Short mmCIF file of C-alpha atoms in Angstrom, two decimals:
data_model
loop_
_atom_site.label_atom_id
_atom_site.label_comp_id
_atom_site.label_asym_id
_atom_site.label_seq_id
_atom_site.Cartn_x
_atom_site.Cartn_y
_atom_site.Cartn_z
CA MET A 16 -0.04 -2.44 16.00
CA SER A 17 -1.80 -5.79 16.51
CA ILE A 18 -5.04 -6.67 14.77
CA GLU A 19 -6.81 -6.66 18.15
CA THR A 20 -6.04 -3.02 18.89
CA GLN A 21 -5.88 -1.28 15.51
CA PRO A 22 -8.72 0.98 14.29
CA ARG A 23 -11.44 -0.66 12.21
CA SER A 24 -12.63 0.23 8.73
CA VAL A 25 -15.55 -0.47 6.42
CA SER A 26 -13.46 -2.87 4.31
CA GLN A 27 -12.30 -4.79 7.39
CA THR A 28 -15.83 -5.07 8.75
CA GLU A 29 -17.42 -6.18 5.50
CA GLN A 30 -14.63 -8.68 4.88
CA TYR A 31 -15.09 -10.12 8.38
CA GLU A 32 -18.86 -10.35 7.95
CA LYS A 33 -18.60 -12.10 4.55
CA CYS A 34 -15.87 -14.54 5.55
CA ALA A 35 -14.04 -14.13 8.83
CA HIS A 36 -11.52 -16.79 7.82
CA ARG A 37 -10.45 -14.70 4.84
CA PHE A 38 -9.98 -11.82 7.27
CA TYR A 39 -7.82 -14.10 9.42
CA LEU A 40 -5.65 -15.31 6.53
CA GLN A 41 -5.10 -11.85 5.12
CA ARG A 42 -4.82 -9.72 8.24
CA VAL A 43 -3.60 -12.09 10.95
CA GLU A 44 -1.60 -14.74 9.10
CA ARG A 45 -0.47 -12.15 6.53
CA VAL A 46 -0.85 -14.54 3.59
CA VAL A 47 0.53 -12.93 0.42
CA PRO A 48 -2.51 -12.27 -1.78
CA ARG A 49 -2.69 -13.18 -5.45
CA PRO A 50 -2.49 -10.03 -7.59
CA ALA A 51 -5.46 -8.75 -9.58
CA ALA A 52 -5.54 -6.07 -12.24
CA TRP A 53 -8.93 -4.86 -11.00
CA SER A 54 -7.31 -3.56 -7.82
CA HIS A 55 -4.75 -1.48 -9.73
CA HIS A 56 -7.46 -0.28 -12.11
CA GLY A 57 -9.43 1.15 -9.20
CA THR A 58 -6.41 2.69 -7.48
CA ALA A 59 -5.17 4.39 -10.64
CA PHE A 60 -8.61 5.75 -11.54
CA HIS A 61 -8.97 7.15 -8.02
CA ALA A 62 -5.59 8.85 -8.32
CA ALA A 63 -6.65 10.53 -11.57
CA ALA A 64 -10.09 11.60 -10.30
CA GLU A 65 -8.52 12.97 -7.13
CA GLN A 66 -6.14 15.21 -9.05
CA VAL A 67 -8.93 16.37 -11.37
CA GLU A 68 -10.92 17.51 -8.33
CA LEU A 69 -7.96 19.03 -6.47
CA SER A 70 -7.12 21.05 -9.59
CA GLY A 71 -10.58 22.61 -9.44
CA ARG A 72 -11.41 20.53 -12.52
CA THR A 73 -8.90 22.45 -14.61
CA MET A 74 -6.74 19.39 -15.29
CA SER A 75 -6.77 18.48 -18.96
CA THR A 76 -8.11 15.20 -20.27
CA ASP A 77 -4.71 14.21 -21.62
CA ASP A 78 -2.99 14.91 -18.30
CA ALA A 79 -5.59 12.90 -16.38
CA VAL A 80 -5.31 9.94 -18.76
CA THR A 81 -1.52 10.09 -18.56
CA LEU A 82 -1.70 10.07 -14.76
CA PHE A 83 -3.96 7.02 -14.84
CA SER A 84 -1.71 5.22 -17.32
CA GLU A 85 1.48 5.86 -15.39
CA ARG A 86 0.00 4.90 -12.02
CA TYR A 87 -1.64 1.76 -13.39
CA SER A 88 1.53 0.66 -15.18
CA ALA A 89 3.66 1.23 -12.08
CA LEU A 90 1.32 -0.81 -9.89
CA VAL A 91 1.04 -3.65 -12.40
CA ASN A 92 4.79 -3.77 -12.97
CA LYS A 93 5.41 -3.90 -9.23
CA ASP A 94 3.19 -6.96 -8.93
CA LEU A 95 4.66 -8.52 -12.06
CA ASP A 96 8.05 -8.39 -10.37
CA LYS A 97 6.57 -10.42 -7.52
CA GLU A 98 4.44 -12.75 -9.67
CA PRO A 99 5.46 -12.76 -13.35
CA ASN A 100 3.16 -15.68 -14.21
CA THR A 101 -0.06 -13.86 -15.14
CA ASP A 102 -1.94 -17.17 -15.22
CA LEU A 103 -1.80 -16.97 -11.42
CA TRP A 104 -3.35 -13.51 -11.34
CA LEU A 105 -7.03 -13.26 -10.41
CA SER A 106 -9.33 -12.32 -13.27
CA ALA A 107 -13.10 -12.26 -13.65
CA THR A 108 -12.87 -12.89 -17.40
CA GLY A 109 -10.05 -14.25 -19.56
CA THR A 110 -6.49 -14.73 -18.41
CA GLY A 111 -4.64 -12.46 -16.02
CA GLY A 112 -2.55 -11.11 -18.89
CA GLU A 113 -5.62 -10.31 -20.97
CA ASP A 114 -7.24 -8.59 -18.01
CA ILE A 115 -4.16 -6.42 -17.46
CA GLU A 116 -4.32 -5.16 -21.04
CA ARG A 117 -8.10 -4.78 -21.05
CA ARG A 118 -8.17 -2.70 -17.90
CA TYR A 119 -5.39 -0.43 -19.13
CA ALA A 120 -7.54 0.61 -22.09
CA LEU A 121 -10.78 0.62 -20.07
CA GLY A 122 -9.29 2.78 -17.34
CA GLN A 123 -8.08 5.31 -19.89
CA GLN A 124 -11.59 5.50 -21.36
CA GLN A 125 -13.17 5.88 -17.92
CA THR A 126 -10.72 8.59 -16.90
CA ARG A 127 -11.42 10.50 -20.10
CA ARG A 128 -15.13 10.22 -19.45
CA TYR A 129 -14.72 11.44 -15.85
CA VAL A 130 -13.09 14.66 -17.06
CA GLU A 131 -15.89 15.14 -19.60
CA TRP A 132 -18.56 14.41 -17.00
CA ALA A 133 -16.95 16.84 -14.53
CA ALA A 134 -17.06 19.60 -17.15
CA GLU A 135 -20.74 18.87 -17.84
CA ASN A 136 -21.74 18.73 -14.16
CA PRO A 137 -20.35 21.61 -12.06
CA THR A 138 -19.83 20.51 -8.45
CA GLU A 139 -18.66 22.38 -5.35
CA THR A 140 -16.41 20.36 -3.07
CA TYR A 141 -16.96 20.84 0.66
CA ARG A 142 -14.15 22.51 2.60
CA THR A 143 -13.42 21.30 6.12
CA PRO A 144 -13.26 23.90 8.93
CA ASP A 145 -9.49 24.15 8.42
CA GLY A 146 -10.01 25.05 4.75
CA LYS A 147 -9.02 21.70 3.25
CA LEU A 148 -10.82 20.48 0.15
CA ALA A 149 -12.65 17.28 1.10
CA VAL A 150 -11.11 14.99 -1.54
CA GLU A 151 -9.62 11.67 -0.40
CA LEU A 152 -10.46 12.93 3.09
CA TYR A 153 -8.97 10.86 5.91
CA PHE A 154 -11.06 10.52 9.06
CA VAL A 155 -10.94 8.81 12.43
CA VAL A 156 -14.10 8.69 14.55
CA GLU A 157 -15.49 6.57 17.36
CA LEU A 158 -18.58 4.53 16.48
CA GLY A 159 -20.10 1.99 18.84
CA GLY A 160 -17.14 2.41 21.17
CA VAL A 161 -14.76 1.45 18.34
CA ARG A 162 -12.20 3.69 16.60
CA VAL A 163 -13.07 3.72 12.90
CA ARG A 164 -10.92 5.17 10.15
CA GLY A 165 -11.22 5.60 6.41
CA PHE A 166 -10.89 7.80 3.36
CA ILE A 167 -13.84 9.55 1.71
CA ASP A 168 -13.35 10.10 -2.01
CA GLN A 169 -15.24 13.40 -2.03
CA LEU A 170 -17.66 15.47 0.02
CA VAL A 171 -19.95 17.59 -2.13
CA GLN A 172 -21.29 20.88 -0.83
CA GLU A 173 -24.99 21.11 -1.72
CA ALA A 174 -26.78 24.36 -2.47
CA ASP A 175 -29.06 23.89 0.55
CA GLY A 176 -26.10 23.74 2.94
CA THR A 177 -26.08 19.97 3.37
CA VAL A 178 -23.07 17.79 2.54
CA ARG A 179 -23.13 14.70 0.31
CA PRO A 180 -20.51 11.93 0.52
CA ARG A 181 -19.49 10.57 -2.89
CA ASP A 182 -17.57 7.39 -3.64
CA TRP A 183 -15.89 6.67 -6.98
CA LYS A 184 -16.44 3.12 -8.25
CA THR A 185 -14.77 1.29 -11.13
CA GLY A 186 -16.32 -2.06 -10.26
CA THR A 187 -19.85 -3.36 -9.75
CA MET A 188 -19.80 -3.91 -5.99
CA LYS A 189 -21.39 -1.03 -4.11
CA SER A 190 -21.60 -0.76 -0.32
CA LYS A 191 -24.42 1.18 1.30
CA PHE A 192 -22.71 0.50 4.62
CA GLN A 193 -19.69 2.41 3.35
CA LEU A 194 -21.77 5.47 2.46
CA GLN A 195 -23.73 5.19 5.70
CA THR A 196 -20.49 5.14 7.68
CA TYR A 197 -19.27 8.20 5.83
CA GLY A 198 -22.52 9.98 6.59
CA VAL A 199 -22.48 9.43 10.35
CA ALA A 200 -18.73 10.15 10.49
CA VAL A 201 -19.11 13.49 8.69
CA ARG A 202 -21.97 14.50 10.96
CA ALA A 203 -19.96 13.63 14.05
CA LEU A 204 -16.77 15.35 12.92
CA TYR A 205 -18.09 18.52 11.31
CA GLY A 206 -21.60 18.99 12.70
CA VAL A 207 -23.10 19.29 9.22
CA GLU A 208 -26.36 17.90 7.88
CA VAL A 209 -25.98 14.80 5.69
CA ASN A 210 -29.17 13.47 4.09
CA LYS A 211 -27.93 11.47 1.11
CA ALA A 212 -24.85 10.08 -0.63
CA ASP A 213 -24.04 8.63 -4.03
CA TRP A 214 -21.50 6.81 -6.20
CA TYR A 215 -19.81 8.00 -9.35
CA LEU A 216 -19.98 4.84 -11.48
CA ALA A 217 -17.07 4.76 -13.91
CA ARG A 218 -18.66 1.86 -15.78
CA ASN A 219 -21.64 4.08 -16.62
CA GLY A 220 -19.91 7.44 -16.74
CA GLY A 221 -22.29 9.11 -14.31
CA LEU A 222 -23.84 9.19 -10.85
CA SER A 223 -25.95 6.55 -9.17
CA ARG A 224 -29.30 7.31 -7.64
CA PRO A 225 -28.88 9.04 -4.29
CA VAL A 226 -28.75 6.77 -1.24
CA PRO A 227 -30.90 8.20 1.61
CA LEU A 228 -28.99 8.75 4.84
CA ASP A 229 -31.40 10.92 6.82
CA THR A 230 -32.70 7.99 8.90
CA VAL A 231 -29.31 6.27 9.37
CA THR A 232 -28.19 6.57 12.98
CA GLU A 233 -24.75 6.49 14.53
CA GLU A 234 -25.99 3.81 16.94
CA ALA A 235 -27.02 1.42 14.14
CA ILE A 236 -23.74 1.80 12.26
CA GLY A 237 -21.76 1.55 15.47
CA GLU A 238 -23.37 -1.81 16.28
CA ARG A 239 -21.83 -3.42 13.20
CA PHE A 240 -18.35 -2.16 14.00
CA ALA A 241 -18.74 -3.23 17.62
CA ALA A 242 -19.84 -6.76 16.64
CA MET A 243 -16.92 -7.16 14.25
CA ASP A 244 -14.44 -5.77 16.76
CA ALA A 245 -15.69 -8.16 19.45
CA GLY A 246 -15.38 -11.14 17.11
CA VAL A 247 -11.79 -10.31 16.22
CA LYS A 248 -10.85 -9.90 19.88
CA ARG A 249 -12.45 -13.26 20.68
CA GLY A 250 -10.37 -14.88 17.94
CA ASP A 251 -13.57 -15.97 16.19
CA PHE A 252 -12.80 -16.50 12.50
CA PRO A 253 -15.30 -18.95 10.94
CA ALA A 254 -15.11 -19.72 7.22
CA SER A 255 -18.03 -19.01 4.86
CA PRO A 256 -17.31 -20.95 1.65
CA SER A 257 -19.30 -19.68 -1.35
CA PHE A 258 -19.05 -18.79 -5.03
CA SER A 259 -17.06 -15.73 -3.90
CA CYS A 260 -14.11 -18.03 -3.14
CA ARG A 261 -13.34 -17.83 -6.86
CA PHE A 262 -12.43 -14.16 -6.43
CA CYS A 263 -10.69 -14.44 -3.04
CA ASP A 264 -7.05 -13.35 -3.23
CA VAL A 265 -5.99 -15.65 -0.37
CA ALA A 266 -7.98 -18.73 -1.42
CA HIS A 267 -4.73 -20.49 -2.36
CA ALA A 268 -3.96 -20.71 1.37
CA CYS A 269 -7.47 -21.72 2.47
CA SER A 270 -8.54 -25.28 3.29
CA PHE A 271 -12.24 -24.31 3.29
CA LYS A 272 -12.53 -22.85 -0.21
CA LYS A 273 -15.50 -23.98 -2.27
#
């Protein structure tokens, strides 16, 4: 499926808005990105949290930590086969090799804390009309005349009958647009009331403050997807050089990097 016709996502849209040329290099030119341990850290933590929730929070701490460790190691080793020189890996602090080791230990700590937090904070996961637990829930919905797809980490069933989207974060970057998209998508798909959303912040070991969604409209969210979709179809990919170029995984192929 070509980039012009495929469904859109929050990550695509935000990447396009921040630097459309990065979008072009990564998704049109298919430039091979530089590896980064932070990506595998997030993926492995999500895998562990997902299984904790799908088990009804009966999964043991040791089993969850083992799952994280095995998934993280597999992902890192796969990228090491492609790029064994860790000096070429992206890292916010220290060398790529140091970051790989640091995140292995940090992810284990964060996974352990998630199991502890889950035991301390009973939560009911929403079930979709077909009886599926809403964990890593895939959705496709039309917003602003554009097909939008994504995965929601968890939908929480509130005592008052409303539903709360929750996103698990291992990093510092949080996207209200992501939660807003989840909110309007859940309303459209399931006809439920969604008034707020939140993040589980692995760095802090607890929840963020709730993000209000009661005034967020499908029309407003749809406008952003429609604008991004139109830009891609026009072939409009301007560069936006900034400090963020330091953390861009395709900057090695960019002539505009700052």
